[in-house]
mmCIF file of C-alpha atoms in Angstrom:
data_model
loop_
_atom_site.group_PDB
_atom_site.id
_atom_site.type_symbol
_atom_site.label_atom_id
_atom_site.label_comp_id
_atom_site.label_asym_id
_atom_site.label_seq_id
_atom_site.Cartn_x
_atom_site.Cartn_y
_atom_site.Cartn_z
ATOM 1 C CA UNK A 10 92.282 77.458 98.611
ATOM 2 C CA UNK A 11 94.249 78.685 96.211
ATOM 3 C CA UNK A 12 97.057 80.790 96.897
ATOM 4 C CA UNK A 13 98.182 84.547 96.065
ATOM 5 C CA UNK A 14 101.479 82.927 94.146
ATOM 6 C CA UNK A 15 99.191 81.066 91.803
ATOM 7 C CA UNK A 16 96.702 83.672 91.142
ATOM 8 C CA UNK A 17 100.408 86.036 90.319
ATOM 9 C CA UNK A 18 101.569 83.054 88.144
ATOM 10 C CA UNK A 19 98.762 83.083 86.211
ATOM 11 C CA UNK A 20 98.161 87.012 85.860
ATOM 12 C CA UNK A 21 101.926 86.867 84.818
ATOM 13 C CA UNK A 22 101.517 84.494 81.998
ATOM 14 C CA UNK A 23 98.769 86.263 80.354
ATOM 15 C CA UNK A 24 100.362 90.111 80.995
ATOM 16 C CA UNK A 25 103.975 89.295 79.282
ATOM 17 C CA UNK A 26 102.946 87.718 76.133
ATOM 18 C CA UNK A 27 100.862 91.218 75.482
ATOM 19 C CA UNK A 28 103.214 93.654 77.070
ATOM 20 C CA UNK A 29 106.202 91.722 75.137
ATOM 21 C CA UNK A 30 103.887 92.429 71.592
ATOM 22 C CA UNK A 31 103.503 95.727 72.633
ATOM 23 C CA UNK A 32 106.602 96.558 73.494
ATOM 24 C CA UNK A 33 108.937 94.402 71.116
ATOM 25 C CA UNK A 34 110.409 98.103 69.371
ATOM 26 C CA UNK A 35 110.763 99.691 72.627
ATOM 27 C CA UNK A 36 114.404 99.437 74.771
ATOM 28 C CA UNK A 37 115.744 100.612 77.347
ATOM 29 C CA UNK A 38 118.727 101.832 75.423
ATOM 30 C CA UNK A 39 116.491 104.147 73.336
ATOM 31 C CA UNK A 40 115.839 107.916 74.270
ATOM 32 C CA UNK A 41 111.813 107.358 74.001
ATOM 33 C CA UNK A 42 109.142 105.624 73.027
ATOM 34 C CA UNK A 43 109.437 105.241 68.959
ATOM 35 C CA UNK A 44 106.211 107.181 68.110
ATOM 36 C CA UNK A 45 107.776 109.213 65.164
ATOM 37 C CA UNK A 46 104.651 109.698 62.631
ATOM 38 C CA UNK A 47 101.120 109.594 63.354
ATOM 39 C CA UNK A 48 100.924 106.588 61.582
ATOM 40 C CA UNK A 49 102.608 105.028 64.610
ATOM 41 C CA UNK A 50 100.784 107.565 66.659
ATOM 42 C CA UNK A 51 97.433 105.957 66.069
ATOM 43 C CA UNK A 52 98.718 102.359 65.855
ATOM 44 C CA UNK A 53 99.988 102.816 69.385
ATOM 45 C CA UNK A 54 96.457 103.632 70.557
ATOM 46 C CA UNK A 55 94.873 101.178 69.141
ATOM 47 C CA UNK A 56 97.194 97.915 69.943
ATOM 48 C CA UNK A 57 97.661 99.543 73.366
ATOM 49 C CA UNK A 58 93.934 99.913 74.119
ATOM 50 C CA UNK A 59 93.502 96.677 73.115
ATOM 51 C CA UNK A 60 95.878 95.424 74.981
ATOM 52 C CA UNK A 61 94.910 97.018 77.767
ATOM 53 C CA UNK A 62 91.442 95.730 77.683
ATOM 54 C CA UNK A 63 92.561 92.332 77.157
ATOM 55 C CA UNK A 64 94.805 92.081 80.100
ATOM 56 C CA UNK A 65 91.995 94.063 81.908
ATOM 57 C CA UNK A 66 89.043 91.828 81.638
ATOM 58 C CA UNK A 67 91.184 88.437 81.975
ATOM 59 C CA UNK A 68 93.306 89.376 85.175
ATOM 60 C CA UNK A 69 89.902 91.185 87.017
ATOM 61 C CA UNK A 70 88.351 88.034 85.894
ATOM 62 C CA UNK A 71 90.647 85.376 87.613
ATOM 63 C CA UNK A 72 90.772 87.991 90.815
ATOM 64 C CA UNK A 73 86.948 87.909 90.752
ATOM 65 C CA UNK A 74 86.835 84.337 90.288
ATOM 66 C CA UNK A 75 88.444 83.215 93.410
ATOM 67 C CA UNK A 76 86.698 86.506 95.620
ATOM 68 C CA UNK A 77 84.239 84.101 97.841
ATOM 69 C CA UNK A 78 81.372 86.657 97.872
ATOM 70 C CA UNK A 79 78.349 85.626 95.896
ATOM 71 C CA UNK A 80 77.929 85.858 92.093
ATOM 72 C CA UNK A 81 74.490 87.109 92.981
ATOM 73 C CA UNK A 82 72.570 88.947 90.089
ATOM 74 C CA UNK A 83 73.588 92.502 92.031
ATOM 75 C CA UNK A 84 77.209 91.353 91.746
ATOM 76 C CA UNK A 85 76.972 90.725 88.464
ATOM 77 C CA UNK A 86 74.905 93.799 86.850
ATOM 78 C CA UNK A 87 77.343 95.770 89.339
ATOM 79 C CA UNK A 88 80.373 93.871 87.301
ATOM 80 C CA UNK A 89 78.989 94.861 83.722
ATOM 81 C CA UNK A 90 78.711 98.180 84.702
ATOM 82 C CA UNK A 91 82.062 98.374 85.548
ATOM 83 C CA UNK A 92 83.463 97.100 82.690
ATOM 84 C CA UNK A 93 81.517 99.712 80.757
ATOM 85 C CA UNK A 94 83.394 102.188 82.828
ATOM 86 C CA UNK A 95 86.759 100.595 82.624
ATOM 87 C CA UNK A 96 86.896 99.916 78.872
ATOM 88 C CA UNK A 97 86.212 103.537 78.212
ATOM 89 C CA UNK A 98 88.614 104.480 80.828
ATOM 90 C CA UNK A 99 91.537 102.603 79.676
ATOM 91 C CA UNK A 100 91.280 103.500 76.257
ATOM 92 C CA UNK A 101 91.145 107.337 77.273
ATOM 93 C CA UNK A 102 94.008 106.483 79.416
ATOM 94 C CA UNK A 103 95.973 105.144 76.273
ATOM 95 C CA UNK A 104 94.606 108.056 74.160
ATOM 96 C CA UNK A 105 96.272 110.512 76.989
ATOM 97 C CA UNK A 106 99.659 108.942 77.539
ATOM 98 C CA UNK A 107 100.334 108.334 73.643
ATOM 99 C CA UNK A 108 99.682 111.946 73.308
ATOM 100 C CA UNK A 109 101.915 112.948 75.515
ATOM 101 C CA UNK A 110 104.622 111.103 74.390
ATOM 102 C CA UNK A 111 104.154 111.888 70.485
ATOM 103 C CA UNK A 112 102.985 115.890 71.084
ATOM 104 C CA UNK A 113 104.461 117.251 74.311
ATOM 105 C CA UNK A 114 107.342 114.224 75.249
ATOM 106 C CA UNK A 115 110.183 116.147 72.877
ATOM 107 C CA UNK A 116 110.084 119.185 74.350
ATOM 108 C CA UNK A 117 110.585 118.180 77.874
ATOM 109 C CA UNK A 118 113.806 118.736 79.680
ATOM 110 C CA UNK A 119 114.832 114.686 79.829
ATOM 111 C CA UNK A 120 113.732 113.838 76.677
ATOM 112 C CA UNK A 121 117.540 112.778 74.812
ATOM 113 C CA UNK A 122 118.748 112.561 78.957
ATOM 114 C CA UNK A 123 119.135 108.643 77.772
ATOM 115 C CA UNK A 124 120.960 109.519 74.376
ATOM 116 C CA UNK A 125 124.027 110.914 76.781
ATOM 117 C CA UNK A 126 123.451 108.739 79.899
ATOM 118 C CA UNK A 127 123.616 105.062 80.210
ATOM 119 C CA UNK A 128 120.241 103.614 81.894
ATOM 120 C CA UNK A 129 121.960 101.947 84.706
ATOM 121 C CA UNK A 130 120.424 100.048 87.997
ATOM 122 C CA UNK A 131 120.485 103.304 90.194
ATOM 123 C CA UNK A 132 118.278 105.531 87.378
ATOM 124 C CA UNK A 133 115.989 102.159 87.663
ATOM 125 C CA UNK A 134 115.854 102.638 91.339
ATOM 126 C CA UNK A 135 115.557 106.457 92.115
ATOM 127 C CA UNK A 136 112.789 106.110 89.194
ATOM 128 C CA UNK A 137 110.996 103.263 91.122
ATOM 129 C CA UNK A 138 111.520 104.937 94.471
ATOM 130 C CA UNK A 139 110.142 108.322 93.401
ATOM 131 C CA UNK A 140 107.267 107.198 91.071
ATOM 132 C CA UNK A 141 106.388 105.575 94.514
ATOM 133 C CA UNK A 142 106.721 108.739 96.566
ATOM 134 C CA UNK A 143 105.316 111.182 93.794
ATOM 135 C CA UNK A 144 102.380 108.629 93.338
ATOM 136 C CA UNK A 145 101.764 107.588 96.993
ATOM 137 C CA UNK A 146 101.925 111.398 98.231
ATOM 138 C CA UNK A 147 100.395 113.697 95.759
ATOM 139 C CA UNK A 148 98.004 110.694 95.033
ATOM 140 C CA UNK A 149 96.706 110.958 98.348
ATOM 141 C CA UNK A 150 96.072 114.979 98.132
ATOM 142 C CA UNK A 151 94.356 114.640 94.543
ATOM 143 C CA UNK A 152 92.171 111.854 96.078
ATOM 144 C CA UNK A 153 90.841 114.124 98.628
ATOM 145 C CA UNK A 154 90.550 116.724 96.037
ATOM 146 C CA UNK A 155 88.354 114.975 93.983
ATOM 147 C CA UNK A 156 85.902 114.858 97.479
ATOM 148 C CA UNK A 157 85.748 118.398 96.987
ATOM 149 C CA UNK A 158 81.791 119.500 96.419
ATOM 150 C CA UNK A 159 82.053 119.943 92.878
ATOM 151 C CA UNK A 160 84.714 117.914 91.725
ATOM 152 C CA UNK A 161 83.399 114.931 93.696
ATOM 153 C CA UNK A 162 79.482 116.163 92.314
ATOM 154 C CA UNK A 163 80.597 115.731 88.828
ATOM 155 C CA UNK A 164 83.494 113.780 88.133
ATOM 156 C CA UNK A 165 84.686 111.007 91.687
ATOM 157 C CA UNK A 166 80.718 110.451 92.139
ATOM 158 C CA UNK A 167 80.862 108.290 88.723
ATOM 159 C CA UNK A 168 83.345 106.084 90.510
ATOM 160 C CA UNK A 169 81.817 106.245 94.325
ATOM 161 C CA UNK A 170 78.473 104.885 92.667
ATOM 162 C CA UNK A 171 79.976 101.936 92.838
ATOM 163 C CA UNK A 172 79.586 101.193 97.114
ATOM 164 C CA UNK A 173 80.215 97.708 97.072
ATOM 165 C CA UNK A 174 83.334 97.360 93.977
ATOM 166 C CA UNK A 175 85.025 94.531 92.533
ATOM 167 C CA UNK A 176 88.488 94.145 90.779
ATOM 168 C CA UNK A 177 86.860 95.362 87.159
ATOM 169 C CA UNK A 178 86.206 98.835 89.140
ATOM 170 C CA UNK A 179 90.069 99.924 90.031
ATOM 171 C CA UNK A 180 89.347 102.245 86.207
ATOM 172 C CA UNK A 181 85.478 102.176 86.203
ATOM 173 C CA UNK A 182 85.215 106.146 86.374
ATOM 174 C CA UNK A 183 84.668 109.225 84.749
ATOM 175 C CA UNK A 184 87.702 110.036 82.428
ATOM 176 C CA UNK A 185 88.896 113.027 84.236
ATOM 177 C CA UNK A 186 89.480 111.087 87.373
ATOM 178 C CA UNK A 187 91.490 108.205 85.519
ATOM 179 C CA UNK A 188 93.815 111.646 84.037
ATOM 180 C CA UNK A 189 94.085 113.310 86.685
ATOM 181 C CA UNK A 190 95.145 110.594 89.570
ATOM 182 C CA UNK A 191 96.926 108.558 86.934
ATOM 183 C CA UNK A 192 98.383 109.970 83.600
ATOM 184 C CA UNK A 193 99.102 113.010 85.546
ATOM 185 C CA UNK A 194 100.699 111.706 88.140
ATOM 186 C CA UNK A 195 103.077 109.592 86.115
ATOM 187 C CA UNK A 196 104.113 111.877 83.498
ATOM 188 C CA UNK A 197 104.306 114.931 85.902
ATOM 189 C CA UNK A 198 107.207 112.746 87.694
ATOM 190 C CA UNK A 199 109.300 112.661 84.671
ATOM 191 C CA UNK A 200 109.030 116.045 83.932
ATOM 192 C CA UNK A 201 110.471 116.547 87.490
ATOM 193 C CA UNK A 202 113.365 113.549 87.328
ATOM 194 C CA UNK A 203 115.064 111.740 83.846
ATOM 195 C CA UNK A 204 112.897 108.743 84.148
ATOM 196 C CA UNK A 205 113.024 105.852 81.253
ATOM 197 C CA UNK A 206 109.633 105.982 79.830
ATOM 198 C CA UNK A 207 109.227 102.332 79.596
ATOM 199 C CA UNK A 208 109.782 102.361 83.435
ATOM 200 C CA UNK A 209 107.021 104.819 83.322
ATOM 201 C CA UNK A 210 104.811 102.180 81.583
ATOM 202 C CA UNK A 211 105.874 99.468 83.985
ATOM 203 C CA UNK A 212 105.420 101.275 87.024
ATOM 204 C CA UNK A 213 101.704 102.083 85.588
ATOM 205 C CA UNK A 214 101.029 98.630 85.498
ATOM 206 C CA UNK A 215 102.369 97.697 88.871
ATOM 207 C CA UNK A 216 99.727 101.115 90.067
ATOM 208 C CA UNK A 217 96.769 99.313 87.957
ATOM 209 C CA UNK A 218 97.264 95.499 90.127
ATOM 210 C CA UNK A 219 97.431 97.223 93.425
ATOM 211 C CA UNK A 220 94.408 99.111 92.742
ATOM 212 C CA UNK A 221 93.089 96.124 91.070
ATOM 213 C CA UNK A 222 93.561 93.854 94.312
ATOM 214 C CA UNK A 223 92.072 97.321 96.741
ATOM 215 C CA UNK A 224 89.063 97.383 94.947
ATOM 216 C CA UNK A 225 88.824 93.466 95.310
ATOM 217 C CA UNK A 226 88.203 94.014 99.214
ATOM 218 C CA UNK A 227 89.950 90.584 99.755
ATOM 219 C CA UNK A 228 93.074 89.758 101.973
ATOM 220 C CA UNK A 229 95.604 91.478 99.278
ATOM 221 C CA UNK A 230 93.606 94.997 100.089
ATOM 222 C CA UNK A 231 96.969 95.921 102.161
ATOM 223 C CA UNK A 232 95.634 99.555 102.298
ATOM 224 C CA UNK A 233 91.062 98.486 103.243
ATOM 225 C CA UNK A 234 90.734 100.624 100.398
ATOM 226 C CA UNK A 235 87.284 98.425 100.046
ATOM 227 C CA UNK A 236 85.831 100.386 102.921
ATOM 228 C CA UNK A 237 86.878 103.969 101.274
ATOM 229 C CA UNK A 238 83.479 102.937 99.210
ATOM 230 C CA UNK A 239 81.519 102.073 101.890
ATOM 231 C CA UNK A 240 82.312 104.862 104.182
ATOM 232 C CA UNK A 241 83.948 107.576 101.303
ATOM 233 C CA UNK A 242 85.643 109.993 104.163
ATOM 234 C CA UNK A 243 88.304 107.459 105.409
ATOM 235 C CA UNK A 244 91.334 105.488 103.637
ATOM 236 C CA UNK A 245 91.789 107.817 100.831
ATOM 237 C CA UNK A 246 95.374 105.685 99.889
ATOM 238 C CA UNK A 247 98.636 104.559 101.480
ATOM 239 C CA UNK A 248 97.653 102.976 105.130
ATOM 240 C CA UNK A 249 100.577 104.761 106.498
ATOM 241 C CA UNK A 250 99.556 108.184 105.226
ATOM 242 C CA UNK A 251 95.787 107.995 105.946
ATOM 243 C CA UNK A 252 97.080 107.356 109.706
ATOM 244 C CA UNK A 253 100.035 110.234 109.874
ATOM 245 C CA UNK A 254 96.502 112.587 108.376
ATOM 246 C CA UNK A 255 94.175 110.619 110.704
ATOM 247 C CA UNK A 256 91.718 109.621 107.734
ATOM 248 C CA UNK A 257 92.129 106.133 108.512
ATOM 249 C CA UNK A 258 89.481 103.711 109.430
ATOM 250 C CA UNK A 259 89.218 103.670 113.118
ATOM 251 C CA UNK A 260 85.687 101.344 113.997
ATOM 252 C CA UNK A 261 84.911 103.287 117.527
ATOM 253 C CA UNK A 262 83.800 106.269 115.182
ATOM 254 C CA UNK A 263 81.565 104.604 113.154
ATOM 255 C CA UNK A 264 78.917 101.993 115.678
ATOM 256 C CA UNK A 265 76.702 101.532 113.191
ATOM 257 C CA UNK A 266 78.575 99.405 110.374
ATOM 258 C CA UNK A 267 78.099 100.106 106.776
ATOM 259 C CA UNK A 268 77.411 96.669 105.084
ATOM 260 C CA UNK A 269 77.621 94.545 102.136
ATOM 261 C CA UNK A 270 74.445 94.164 100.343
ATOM 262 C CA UNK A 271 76.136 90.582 98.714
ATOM 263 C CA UNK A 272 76.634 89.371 102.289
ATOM 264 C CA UNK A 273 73.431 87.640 102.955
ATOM 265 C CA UNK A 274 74.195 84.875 100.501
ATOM 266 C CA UNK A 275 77.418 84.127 102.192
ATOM 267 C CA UNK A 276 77.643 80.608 102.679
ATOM 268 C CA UNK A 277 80.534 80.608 104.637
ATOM 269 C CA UNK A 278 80.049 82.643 107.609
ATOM 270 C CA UNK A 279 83.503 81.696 109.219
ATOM 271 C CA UNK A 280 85.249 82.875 106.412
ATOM 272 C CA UNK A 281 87.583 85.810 107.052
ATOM 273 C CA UNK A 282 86.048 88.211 104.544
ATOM 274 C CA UNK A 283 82.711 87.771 105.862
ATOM 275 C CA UNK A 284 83.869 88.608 109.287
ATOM 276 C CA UNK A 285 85.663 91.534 108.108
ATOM 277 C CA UNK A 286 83.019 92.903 106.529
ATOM 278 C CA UNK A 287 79.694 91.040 107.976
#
């Protein structure tokens, strides 16, 4: 079996020849992300959607490759539709972000904060450190707010219709969702703190493989966000937080078991993911 290093090997090789193309005129030395005319405006759209897409359908695809449930023909109609989700997703999350940075960015309180300060290891830490508290706690509160009747009846449903996801549905959703729990959230935090906006970018990333490997269901699903879409009203985000709120999983509420439709043509009935989710 092969192992979670490999799989992060292999995601890594095919992520930093992209990122490195789309990123060769950016430094951390700089004030901001170059987008100076609209020229560069649009450019940055397009090569970053692109990009985005790339790295999008390769890495879900080596995730989904070595996830042991079937390739039935539900899986797989289940996996299109995804995609046709994601791919508008990510390029509306592109279209958002390089907005922000070319219309709104310069008139924010930080913007030339790296034109007078040096971008030292502790502004790389605080930056990783809040991004990871704004993120994980606010995230959390927007989740639930999108289960709301009406924001859930016309935005979250889009990605809840998917009961049973795979890695290609961590951005299948409506576009309002993918703004509002993740451009939002990570430009919000550097309106609050002087955060690099490359860091910004990286720390998006790192967001897009952990909800990449929840919506896998498999072993690296640290936070069971796979049963979220089987039961919606538990595991909202952060393990740790959806126990201090008490909307964590707990089994003795729920004795009858929601189950996975691709579980029937499990071979391997020993097999840990069966079990967990049999």
């Amino acid at each position: 079996m092969i192992k979670f290093r490999q799989i992060f090997l292999i995601i890594l090789a095919i992520v930093i020849p992209v990122v490195r193309g789309q990123m060769e005129d950016i430094s951390f030395g700089e004030k901001h992300i170059y987008i100076n005319t609209f020229q560069q405006y649009i450019e940055k759209i397009i090569f970053g959607s692109i990009g985005g897409i790339v790295q999008y359908l390769i890495c879900c695809s080596i995730v989904e490759y070595y996830n042991p449930m079937p390739k039935n023909k539900l899986r797989l109609q289940n996996i299109f539709r995804e995609i046709r989700y994601g791919i508008v997703q990510l390029i509306f999350g592109c279209f958002v972000s390089m907005s922000f940075y070319y219309y709104l960015y310069p008139y924010t309180p930080y913007y030339k904060y790296f034109e007078n300060h040096d971008y030292t290891v502790f502004h790389f830490l605080y930056g990783i450190i809040f991004h990871w508290l704004w993120t994980t706690c606010v995230g959390y509160w927007t989740h639930r707010m999108l289960h709301l009747k009406y924001l859930y009846k016309y935005i979250h449903s889009v990605h809840h219709s998917f009961k049973e996801p795979t890695a290609f549905c961590y951005c299948a959703a409506h576009p309002l969702e993918g703004f509002i729990e993740g451009n939002l959230l990570l430009h919000t935090a550097e309106l609050i703190l002087p955060i690099h906006p490359m860091q910004t970018m990286i720390y998006g990333g790192m967001m897009a493989f952990n909800d990449l490997f929840a919506h896998d269901g498999g072993k690296y699903d640290h936070s069971d966000h796979y049963r979220h879409h089987l039961y919606y009203v538990v595991n909202y985000g952060d393990a740790k937080i959806d126990r201090f709120f008490g909307t964590a999983y707990d089994p003795k509420n729920y004795p009858v078991k929601e189950k996975c439709t691709y579980l029937a043509d499990f071979k391997d009935k020993d097999h840990p993911l069966f079990q967990r989710y049999k």
